[in-house]
Coordinates of C-alpha atoms (C1' of nucleotides) in Angstrom, one line a residue:
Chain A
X1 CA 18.6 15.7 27.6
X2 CA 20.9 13.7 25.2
X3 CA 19.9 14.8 21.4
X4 CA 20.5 13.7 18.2
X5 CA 24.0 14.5 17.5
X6 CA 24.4 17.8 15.3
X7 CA 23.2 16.9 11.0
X8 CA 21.3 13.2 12.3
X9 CA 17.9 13.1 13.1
X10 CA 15.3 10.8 13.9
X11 CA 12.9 9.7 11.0
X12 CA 9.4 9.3 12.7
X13 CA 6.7 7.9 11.4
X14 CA 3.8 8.8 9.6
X15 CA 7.1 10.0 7.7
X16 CA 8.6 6.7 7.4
X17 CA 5.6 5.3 5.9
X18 CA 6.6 7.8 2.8
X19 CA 10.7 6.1 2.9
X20 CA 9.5 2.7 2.5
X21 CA 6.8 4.0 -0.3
X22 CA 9.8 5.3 -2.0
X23 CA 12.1 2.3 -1.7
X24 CA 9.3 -0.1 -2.5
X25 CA 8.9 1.6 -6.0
X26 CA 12.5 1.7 -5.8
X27 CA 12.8 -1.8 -5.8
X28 CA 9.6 -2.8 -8.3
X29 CA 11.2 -0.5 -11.1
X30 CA 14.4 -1.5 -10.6
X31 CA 13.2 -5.1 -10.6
X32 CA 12.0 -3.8 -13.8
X33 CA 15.4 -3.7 -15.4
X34 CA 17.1 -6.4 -13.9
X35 CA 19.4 -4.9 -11.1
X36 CA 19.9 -7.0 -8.2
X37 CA 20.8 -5.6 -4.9
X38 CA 24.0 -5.2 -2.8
X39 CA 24.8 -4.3 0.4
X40 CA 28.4 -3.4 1.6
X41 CA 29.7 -2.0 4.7
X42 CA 29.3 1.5 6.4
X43 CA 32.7 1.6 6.7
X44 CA 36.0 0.9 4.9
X45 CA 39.6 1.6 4.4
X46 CA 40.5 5.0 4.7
X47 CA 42.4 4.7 1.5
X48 CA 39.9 3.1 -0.7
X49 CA 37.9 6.8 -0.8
X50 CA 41.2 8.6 -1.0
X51 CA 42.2 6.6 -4.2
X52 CA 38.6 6.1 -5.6
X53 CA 36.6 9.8 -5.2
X54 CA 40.3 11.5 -5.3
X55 CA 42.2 13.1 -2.7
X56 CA 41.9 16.7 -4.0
X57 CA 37.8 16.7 -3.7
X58 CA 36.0 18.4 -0.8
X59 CA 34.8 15.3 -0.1
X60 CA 37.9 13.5 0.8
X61 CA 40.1 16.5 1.8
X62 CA 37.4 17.7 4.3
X63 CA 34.1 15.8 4.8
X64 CA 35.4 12.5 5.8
X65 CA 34.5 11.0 9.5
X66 CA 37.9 9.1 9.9
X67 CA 39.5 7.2 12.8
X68 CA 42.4 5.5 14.0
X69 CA 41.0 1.6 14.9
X70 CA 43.0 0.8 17.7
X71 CA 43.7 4.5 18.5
X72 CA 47.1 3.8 18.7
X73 CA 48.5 7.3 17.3
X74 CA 46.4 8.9 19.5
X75 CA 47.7 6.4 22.9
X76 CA 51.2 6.6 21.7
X77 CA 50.6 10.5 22.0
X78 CA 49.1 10.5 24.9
X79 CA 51.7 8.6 26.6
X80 CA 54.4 10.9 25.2
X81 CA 52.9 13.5 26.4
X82 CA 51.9 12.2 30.0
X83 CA 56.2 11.1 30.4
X84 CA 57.2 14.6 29.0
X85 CA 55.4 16.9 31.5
X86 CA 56.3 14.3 34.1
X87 CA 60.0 14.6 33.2
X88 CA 59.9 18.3 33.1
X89 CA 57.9 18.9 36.5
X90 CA 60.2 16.0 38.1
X91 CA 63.6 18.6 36.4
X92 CA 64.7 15.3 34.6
X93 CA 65.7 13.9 31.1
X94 CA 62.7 14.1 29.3
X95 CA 62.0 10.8 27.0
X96 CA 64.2 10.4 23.8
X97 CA 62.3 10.4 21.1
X98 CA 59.4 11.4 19.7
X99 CA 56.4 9.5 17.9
X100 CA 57.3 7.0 14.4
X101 CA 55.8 5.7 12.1
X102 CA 56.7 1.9 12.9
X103 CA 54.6 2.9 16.6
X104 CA 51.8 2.5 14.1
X105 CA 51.9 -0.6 13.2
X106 CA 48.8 -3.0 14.1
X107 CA 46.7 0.0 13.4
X108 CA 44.6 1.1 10.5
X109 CA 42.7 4.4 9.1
X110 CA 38.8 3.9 8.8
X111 CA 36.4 5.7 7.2
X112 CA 32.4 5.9 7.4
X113 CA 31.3 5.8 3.4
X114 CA 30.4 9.3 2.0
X115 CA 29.5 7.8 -1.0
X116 CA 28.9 4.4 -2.5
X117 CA 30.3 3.6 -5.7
X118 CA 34.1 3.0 -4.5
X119 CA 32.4 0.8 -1.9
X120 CA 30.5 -1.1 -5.0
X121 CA 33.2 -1.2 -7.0
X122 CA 35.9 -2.6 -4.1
X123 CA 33.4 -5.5 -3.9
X124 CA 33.6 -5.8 -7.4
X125 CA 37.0 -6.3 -7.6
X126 CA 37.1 -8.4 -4.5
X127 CA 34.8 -11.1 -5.4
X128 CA 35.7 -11.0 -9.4
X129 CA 32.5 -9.7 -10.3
X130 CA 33.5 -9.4 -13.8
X131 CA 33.5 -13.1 -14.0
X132 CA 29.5 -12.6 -13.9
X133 CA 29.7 -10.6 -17.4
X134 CA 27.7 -7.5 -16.6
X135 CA 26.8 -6.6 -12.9
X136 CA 23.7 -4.2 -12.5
X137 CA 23.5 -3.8 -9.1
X138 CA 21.5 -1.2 -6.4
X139 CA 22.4 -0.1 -2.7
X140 CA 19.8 1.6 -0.6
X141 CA 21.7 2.9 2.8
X142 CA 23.1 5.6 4.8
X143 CA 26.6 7.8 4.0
X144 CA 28.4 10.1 5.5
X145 CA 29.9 13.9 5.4
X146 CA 31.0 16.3 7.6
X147 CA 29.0 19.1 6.4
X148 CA 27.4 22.4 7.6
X149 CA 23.9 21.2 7.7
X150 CA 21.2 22.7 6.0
X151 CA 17.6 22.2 3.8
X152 CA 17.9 18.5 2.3
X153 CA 21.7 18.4 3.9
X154 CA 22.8 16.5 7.1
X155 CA 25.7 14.6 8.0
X156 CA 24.3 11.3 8.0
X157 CA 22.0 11.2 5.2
X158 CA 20.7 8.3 2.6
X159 CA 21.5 7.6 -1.0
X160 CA 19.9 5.2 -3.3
X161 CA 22.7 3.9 -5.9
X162 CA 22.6 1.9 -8.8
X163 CA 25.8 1.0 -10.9
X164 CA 26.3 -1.0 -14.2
X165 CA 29.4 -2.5 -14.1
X166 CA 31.8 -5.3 -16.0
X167 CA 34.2 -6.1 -18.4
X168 CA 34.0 -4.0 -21.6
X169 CA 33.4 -7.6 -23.4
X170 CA 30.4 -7.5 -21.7
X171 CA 29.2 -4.2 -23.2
X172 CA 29.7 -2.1 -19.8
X173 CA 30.7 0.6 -22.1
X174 CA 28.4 0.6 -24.4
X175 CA 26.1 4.6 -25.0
X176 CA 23.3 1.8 -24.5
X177 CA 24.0 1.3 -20.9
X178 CA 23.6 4.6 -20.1
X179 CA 20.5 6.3 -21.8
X180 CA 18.9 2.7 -20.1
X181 CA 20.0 3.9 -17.0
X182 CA 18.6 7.7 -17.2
X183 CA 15.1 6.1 -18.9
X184 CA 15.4 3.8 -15.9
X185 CA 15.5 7.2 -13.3
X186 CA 12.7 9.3 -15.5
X187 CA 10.6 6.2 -15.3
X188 CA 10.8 5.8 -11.2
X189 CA 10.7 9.5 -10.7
X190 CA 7.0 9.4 -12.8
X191 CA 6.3 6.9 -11.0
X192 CA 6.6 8.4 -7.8
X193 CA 4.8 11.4 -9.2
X194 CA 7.3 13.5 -10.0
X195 CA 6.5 15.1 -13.1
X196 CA 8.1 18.3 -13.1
X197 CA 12.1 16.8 -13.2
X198 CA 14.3 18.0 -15.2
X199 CA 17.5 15.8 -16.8
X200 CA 20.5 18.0 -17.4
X201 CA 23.3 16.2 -19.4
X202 CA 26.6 16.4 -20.6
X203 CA 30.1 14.5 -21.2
X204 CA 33.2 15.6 -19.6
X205 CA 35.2 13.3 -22.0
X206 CA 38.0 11.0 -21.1
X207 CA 41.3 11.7 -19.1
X208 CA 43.1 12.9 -22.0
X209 CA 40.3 15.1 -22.9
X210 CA 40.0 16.9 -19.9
X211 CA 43.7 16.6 -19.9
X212 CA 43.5 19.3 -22.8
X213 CA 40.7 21.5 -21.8
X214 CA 42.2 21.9 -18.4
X215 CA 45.0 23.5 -19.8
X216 CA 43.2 25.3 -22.6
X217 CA 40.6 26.4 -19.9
X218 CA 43.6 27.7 -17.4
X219 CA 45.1 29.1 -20.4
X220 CA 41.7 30.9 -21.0
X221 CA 41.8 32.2 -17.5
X222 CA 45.2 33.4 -17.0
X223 CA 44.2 37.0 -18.5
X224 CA 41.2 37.6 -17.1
X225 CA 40.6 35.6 -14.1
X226 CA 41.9 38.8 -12.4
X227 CA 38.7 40.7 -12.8
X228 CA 36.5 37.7 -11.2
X229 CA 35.3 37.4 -8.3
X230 CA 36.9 35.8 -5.5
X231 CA 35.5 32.5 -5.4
X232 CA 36.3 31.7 -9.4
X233 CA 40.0 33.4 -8.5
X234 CA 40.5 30.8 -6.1
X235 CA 38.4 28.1 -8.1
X236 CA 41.0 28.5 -10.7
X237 CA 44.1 27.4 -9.1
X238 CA 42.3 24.5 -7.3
X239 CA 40.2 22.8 -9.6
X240 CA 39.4 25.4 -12.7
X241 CA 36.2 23.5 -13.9
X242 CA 34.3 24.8 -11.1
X243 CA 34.4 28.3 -12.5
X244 CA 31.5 27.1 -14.4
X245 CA 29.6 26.9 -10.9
X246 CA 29.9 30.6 -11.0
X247 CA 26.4 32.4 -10.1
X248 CA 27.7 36.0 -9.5
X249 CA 26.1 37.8 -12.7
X250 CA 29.4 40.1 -13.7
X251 CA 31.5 36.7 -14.3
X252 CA 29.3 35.5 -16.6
X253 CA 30.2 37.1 -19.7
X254 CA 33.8 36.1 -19.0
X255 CA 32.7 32.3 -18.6
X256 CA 30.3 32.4 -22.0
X257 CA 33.2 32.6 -23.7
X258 CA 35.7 30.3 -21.7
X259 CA 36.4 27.1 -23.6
X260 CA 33.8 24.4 -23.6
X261 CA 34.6 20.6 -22.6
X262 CA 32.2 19.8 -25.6
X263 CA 35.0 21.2 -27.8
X264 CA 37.9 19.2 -26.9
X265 CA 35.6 15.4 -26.9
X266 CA 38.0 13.1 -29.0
X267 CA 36.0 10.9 -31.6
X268 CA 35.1 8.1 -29.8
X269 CA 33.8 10.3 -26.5
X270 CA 31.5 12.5 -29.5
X271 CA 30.1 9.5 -30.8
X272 CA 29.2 8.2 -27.8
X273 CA 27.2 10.8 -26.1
X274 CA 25.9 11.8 -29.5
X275 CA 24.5 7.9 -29.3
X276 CA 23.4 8.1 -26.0
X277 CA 20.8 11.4 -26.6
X278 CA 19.9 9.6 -30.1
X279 CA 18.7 7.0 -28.0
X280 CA 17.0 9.1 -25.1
X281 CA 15.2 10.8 -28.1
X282 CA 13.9 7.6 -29.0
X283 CA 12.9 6.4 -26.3
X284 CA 11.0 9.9 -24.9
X285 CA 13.0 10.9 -22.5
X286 CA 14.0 15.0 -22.5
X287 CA 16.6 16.5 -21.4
X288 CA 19.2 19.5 -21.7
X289 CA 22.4 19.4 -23.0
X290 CA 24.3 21.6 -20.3
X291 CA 28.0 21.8 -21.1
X292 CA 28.9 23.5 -18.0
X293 CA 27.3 20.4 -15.8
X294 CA 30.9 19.6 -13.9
X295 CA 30.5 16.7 -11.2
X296 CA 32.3 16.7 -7.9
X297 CA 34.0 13.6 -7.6
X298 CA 37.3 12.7 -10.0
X299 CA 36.2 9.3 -11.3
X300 CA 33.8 10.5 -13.7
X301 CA 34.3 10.3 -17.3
X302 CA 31.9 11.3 -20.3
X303 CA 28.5 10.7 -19.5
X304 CA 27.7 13.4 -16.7
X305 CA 24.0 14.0 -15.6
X306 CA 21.8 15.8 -13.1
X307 CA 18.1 15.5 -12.3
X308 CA 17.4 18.8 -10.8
X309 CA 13.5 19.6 -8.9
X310 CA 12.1 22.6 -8.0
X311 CA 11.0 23.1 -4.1
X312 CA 14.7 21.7 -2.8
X313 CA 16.1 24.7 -1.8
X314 CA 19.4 25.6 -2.6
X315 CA 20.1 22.0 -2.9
X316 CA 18.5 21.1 -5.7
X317 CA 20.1 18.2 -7.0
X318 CA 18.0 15.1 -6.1
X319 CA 20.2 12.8 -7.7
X320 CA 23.2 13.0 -10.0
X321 CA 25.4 10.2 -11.4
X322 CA 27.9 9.4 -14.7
X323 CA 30.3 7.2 -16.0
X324 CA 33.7 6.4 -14.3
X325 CA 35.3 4.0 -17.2
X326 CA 38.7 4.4 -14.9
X327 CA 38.0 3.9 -11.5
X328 CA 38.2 0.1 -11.5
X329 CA 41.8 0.3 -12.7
X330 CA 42.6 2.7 -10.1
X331 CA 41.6 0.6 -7.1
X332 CA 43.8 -1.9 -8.1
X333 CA 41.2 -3.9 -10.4
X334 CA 41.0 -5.3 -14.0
X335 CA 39.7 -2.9 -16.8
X336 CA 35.6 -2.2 -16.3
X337 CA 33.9 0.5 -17.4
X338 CA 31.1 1.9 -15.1
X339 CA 28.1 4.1 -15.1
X340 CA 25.9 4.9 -11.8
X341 CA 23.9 7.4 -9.9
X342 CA 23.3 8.2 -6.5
X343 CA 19.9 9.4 -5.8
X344 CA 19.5 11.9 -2.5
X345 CA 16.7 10.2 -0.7
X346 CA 15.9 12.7 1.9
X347 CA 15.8 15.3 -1.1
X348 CA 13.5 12.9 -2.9
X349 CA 11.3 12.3 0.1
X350 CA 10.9 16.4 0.8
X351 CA 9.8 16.9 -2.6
X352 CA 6.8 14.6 -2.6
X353 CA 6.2 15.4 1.5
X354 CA 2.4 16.0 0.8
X355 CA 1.6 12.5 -0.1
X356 CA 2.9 10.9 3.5
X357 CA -0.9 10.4 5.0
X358 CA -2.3 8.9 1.7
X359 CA 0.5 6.0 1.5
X360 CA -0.2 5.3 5.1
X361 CA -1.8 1.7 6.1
X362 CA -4.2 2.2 8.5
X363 CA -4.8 -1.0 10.7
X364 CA -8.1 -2.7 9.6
X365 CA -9.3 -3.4 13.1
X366 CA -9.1 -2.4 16.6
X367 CA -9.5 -5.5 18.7
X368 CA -11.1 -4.0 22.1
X369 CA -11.4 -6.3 25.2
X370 CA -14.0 -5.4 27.9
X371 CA -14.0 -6.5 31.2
X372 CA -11.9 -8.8 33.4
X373 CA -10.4 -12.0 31.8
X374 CA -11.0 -10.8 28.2
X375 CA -7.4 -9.9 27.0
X376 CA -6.6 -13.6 26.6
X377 CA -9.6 -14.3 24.4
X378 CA -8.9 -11.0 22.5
X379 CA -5.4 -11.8 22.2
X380 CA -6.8 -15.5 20.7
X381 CA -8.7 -13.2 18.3
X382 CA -6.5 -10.8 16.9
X383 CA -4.1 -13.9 16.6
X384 CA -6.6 -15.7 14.4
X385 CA -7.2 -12.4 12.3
X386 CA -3.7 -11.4 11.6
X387 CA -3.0 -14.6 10.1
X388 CA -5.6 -13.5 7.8
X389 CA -3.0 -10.8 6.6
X390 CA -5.1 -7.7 8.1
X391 CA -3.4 -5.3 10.0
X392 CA -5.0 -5.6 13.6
X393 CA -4.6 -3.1 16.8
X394 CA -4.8 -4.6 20.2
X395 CA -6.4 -2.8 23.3
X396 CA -6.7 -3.8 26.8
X397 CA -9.0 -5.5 29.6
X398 CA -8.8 -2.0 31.9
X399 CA -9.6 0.5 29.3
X400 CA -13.3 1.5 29.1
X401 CA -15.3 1.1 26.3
X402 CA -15.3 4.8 25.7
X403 CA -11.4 5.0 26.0
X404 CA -11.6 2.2 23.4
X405 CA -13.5 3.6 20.6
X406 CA -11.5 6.9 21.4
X407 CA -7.9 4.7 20.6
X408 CA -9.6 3.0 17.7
X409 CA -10.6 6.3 16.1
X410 CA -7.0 8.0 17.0
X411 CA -5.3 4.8 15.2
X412 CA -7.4 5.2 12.0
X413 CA -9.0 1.8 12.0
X414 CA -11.8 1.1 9.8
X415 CA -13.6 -0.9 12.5
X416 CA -13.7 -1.7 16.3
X417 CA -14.5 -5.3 17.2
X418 CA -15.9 -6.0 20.8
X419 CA -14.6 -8.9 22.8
X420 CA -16.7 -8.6 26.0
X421 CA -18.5 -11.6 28.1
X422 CA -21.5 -11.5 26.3
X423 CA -20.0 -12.1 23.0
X424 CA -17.1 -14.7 24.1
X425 CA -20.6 -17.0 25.3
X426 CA -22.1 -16.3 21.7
X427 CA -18.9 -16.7 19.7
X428 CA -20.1 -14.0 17.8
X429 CA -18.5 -10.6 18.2
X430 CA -19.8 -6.9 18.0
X431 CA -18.3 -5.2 14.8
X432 CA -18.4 -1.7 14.4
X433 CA -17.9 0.3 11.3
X434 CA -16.0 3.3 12.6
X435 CA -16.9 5.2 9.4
X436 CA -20.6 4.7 9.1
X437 CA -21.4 3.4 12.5
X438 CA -23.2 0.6 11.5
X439 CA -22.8 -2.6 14.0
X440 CA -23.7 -6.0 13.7
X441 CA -22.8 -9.0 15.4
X442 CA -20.9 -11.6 13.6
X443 CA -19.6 -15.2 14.2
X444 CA -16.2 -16.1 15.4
X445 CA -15.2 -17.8 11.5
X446 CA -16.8 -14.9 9.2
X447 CA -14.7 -12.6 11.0
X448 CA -11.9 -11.9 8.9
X449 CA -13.8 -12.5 5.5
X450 CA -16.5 -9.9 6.4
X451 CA -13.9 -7.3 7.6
X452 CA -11.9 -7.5 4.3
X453 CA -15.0 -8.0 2.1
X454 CA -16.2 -4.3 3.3
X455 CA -13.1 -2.9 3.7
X456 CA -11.5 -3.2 -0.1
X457 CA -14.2 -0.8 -1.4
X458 CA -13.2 1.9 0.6
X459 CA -9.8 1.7 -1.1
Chain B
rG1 C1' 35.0 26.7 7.2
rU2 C1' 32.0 31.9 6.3
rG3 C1' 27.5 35.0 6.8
rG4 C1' 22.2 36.1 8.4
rG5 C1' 17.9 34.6 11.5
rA6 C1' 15.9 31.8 15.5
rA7 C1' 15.4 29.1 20.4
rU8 C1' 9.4 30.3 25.7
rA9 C1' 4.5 23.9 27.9
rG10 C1' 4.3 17.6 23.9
rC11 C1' 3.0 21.0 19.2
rU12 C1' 2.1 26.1 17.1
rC13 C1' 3.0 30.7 19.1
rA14 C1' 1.9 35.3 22.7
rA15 C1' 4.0 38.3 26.8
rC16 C1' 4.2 46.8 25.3
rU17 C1' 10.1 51.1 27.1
rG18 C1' 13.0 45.6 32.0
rG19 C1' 7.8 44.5 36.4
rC20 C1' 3.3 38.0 38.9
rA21 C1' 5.3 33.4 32.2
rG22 C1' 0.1 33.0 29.0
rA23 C1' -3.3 31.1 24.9
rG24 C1' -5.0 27.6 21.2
rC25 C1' -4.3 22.6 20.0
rA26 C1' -2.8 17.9 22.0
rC27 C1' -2.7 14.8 26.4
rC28 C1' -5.4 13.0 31.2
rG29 C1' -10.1 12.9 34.0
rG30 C1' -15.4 14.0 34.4
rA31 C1' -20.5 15.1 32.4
rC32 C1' -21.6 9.6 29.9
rU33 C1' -20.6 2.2 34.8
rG34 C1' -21.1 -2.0 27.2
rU35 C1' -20.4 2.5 22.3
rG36 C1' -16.0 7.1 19.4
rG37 C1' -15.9 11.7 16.4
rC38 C1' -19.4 17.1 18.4
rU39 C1' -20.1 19.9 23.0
rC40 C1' -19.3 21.5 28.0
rC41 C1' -16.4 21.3 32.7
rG42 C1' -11.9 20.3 35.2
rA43 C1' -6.9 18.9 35.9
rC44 C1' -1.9 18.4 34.2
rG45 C1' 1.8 20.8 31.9
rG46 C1' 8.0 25.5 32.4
rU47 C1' 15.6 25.5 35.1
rU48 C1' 12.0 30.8 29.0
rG49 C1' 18.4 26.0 25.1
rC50 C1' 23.0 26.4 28.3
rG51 C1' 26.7 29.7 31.0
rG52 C1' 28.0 34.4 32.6
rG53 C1' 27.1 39.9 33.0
rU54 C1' 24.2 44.7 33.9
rU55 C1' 19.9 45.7 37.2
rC56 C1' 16.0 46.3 43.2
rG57 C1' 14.1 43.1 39.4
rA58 C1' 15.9 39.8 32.9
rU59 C1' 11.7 35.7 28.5
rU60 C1' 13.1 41.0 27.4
rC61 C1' 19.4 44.4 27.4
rC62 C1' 24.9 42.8 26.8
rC63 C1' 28.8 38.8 26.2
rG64 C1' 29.9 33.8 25.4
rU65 C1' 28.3 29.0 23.9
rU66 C1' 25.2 25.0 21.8
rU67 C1' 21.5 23.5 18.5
rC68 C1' 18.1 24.4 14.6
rC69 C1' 16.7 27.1 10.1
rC70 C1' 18.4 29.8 5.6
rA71 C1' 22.3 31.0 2.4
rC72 C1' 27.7 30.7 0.8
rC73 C1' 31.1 26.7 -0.1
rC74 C1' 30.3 21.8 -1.9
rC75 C1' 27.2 18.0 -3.1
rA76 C1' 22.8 13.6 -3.2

RNA sequence: GUGGGAAUAGCUCAACUGGCAGAGCACCGGACUGUGGCUCCGACGGUUGCGGGUUCGAUUCCCGUUUCCCACCCCA
């Protein structure tokens, strides 16, 4: 049997019946505050993610799903090979030289998205988005990592992005921008009935901040880094911040009193996060100030935040996001600041599993032919009735009127309507009320109005 | 990439120290020829993940492998 390949897997309904519940509010809140959406490819130059998330992140050094498109390297290597053991198994000169660079040529490096923003922000660039003032813009779609798979972690899973983007004439830098954004995220997760959320928050300053705490913090380190464990030991040659990750209880007394990132904040990075939580307070919105909040991916600048929910596992993270006032520049583009989130949809879809039968449509009516000949008429009917906008289920000719109601009932339908001789010579049709049981023969026109006139109460 | 657990019918799970692979549910048919849910009866359903080893005999023990789950790492 062929199977899903290792971290994908098939969505199924009733389940997808939940996905579109969540991207329909998605879309009405979203709506709500003016972001329009956009859709980019799945995949892109290699080197767009290499220069946007950073080469040194796990995500790029490790996680990546990368080809060669034509697979020249891998022909040109193949053919090297196939001529060298010919040459040595035939006891001649063997072929010159080996592989160059210029046998390259024609052929590019691709790479399936494993996140969206340097996607969003290529097209930005691309198509002068910043002639538009400020963009708001969402993407709903699938990414891509090479991960171990486990609880709310596969390999091909889906994000749901937003981004606020432009030229800093048009504000895109402004604290205002971003406690919209986070009252934008507490508002959808309430509406989707998350209530216990919680919004953890921090800045991690500009370059030349972190420029200084970096070396302040490795400075910090040098003496007693020794005495940690081995994760942090290695954590603080490759990218020190992480120490702060730490969960092994004996390290912590060493990281209270490592150097904090809230210390080193020039002026204009305090006032802004201090005007971003003045803001969050006014508009309701709680959340922790959590200084040792570090995000994975290079690009991010002040504003850092994390909406954390109980019942995830160890992946608790439903959806994290921040500023990255550089990245535009470092693609190649003109200045534009930048704040956005990506929220984990599969991690937002576990954590409100229980509700998948109640946002389920049922279909209105089961449309049961009976007898020889009566799948044309029914098929006239359910025609007629599903251009009335109700959800209708089609049977057929052969089943018996047991097998029927039996299919009716399994689909959920509110009623079964009988399209058998009798009632194609009447033009009126039996209705059943699966529910109650109640039956009563109706005419062809009062078909649809009598369905939906008895059916709205019962939502 | 590392560690732990698991894999038996469509689903959920049994099968004693190694001795005929089973149950419930689901599905199909019948009781009931144009009236469902309840009930009763019957039928169907398997390369025990895959490959090897030990044994008279392996679902069971051993080795390898794949996948899933959980955790680390990292992130959404």
């Amino acid at each position: 049997m062929i199977k899903a390949v290792r971290g994908t897997r098939d969505i199924l309904p009733p389940e997808t019946a939940l996905w579109n519940f969540v991207e329909s509010a998605v879309r009405d809140v979203f709506r709500a505050y003016n972001f329009q959406e956009i859709r980019t490819p799945i995949f892109e130059a290699t080197e767009l993610f290499a220069r946007g998330v950073g080469e040194e992140t796990d995500i790029v050094s490790k996680e990546m799903y990368t080809w060669e498109d034509p697979p020249k390297l891998f022909e040109e290597y193949k053919k090297f090979y196939l001529e060298f053991t010919a040459a040595i198994r035939e006891g001649r000169q063997g072929p010159g030289r080996a592989l160059e660079l210029s046998d390259l040529a024609g052929s590019q490096f691709l790479t399936l998205r494993p996140e969206a923003t340097a996607g969003i922000v290529r097209a930005y660039i691309e198509h002068h988005l910043e002639k538009r003032g400020l963009n708001k813009l969402y993407l709903i779609g699938p990414m891509f990592r090479r991960e171990r798979p486990q609880k709310g972690r596969y390999r091909q899973f889906y994000q749901i992005n937003a981004e606020v983007i432009g030229p800093p004439s048009s504000g895109s830098d402004s604290p205002a921008r971003d406690a919209e954004i986070l009252e934008m995220l507490a508002t959808l997760l309430d509406r989707l009935g998350i209530t216990d959320w919680n919004l953890q928050l921090n800045s991690v300053g500009c370059a030349n901040d972190r420029e200084k705490f970096n070396a302040a913090l490795r400075k910090a380190l040098e003496p007693v880094v020794g005495t940690m464990c081995a994760d942090c030991q290695r954590r603080a040659v490759t990218n020190p911040l992480r120490v702060f990750d730490c969960k092994v209880p004996e390290d912590q007394p060493i990281i209270q009193k490592l150097p904090r990132i809230s210390q080193f904040l020039d002026e204009p990075c305090r006032k802004h996060f201090e005007e971003v939580q003045q803001i969050l307070k006014s508009v309701g919105v709680p959340f922790v100030l959590n200084d040792r909040l570090v995000r994975g991916l290079d690009y991010y600048t002040r504003t850092a935040f994390e909406f954390t929910h109980g019942a995830l596992g160890a992946q608790n993270a439903v959806l994290g996001g921040g500023r990255y006032d550089g990245l535009s520049e470092a693609l190649g583009g003109p200045p534009a600041p930048g704040i956005g989130f990506a929220i984990g949809e599969d991690r937002l879809v576990m954590s409100l599993q229980e509700t998948a039968e109640s946002v389920l449509k049922k279909p209105d009516v089961y449309v049961a032919p009976l007898g020889a000949g009566m799948n044309r008429e029914a098929a006239r009917l359910a025609r007629e009735l599903r251009g009335q906008d109700l959800i209708v289920d089609l049977g057929d000719e052969n089943f018996r009127l047991k097998k029927s109601f039996e299919a009716a009932t399994r689909a959920g339908a509110k009623y079964i309507l009988i399209v058998g001789e009798n009632e194609v010579k009447a033009d009126a049709f039996a209705l059943k009320n699966l529910a109650t049981g109640e039956q009563v023969s109706v005419p062809r026109g009062e078909l649809a109005r009598r369905i939906r006139e008895t059916a709205q109460p019962l939502a």
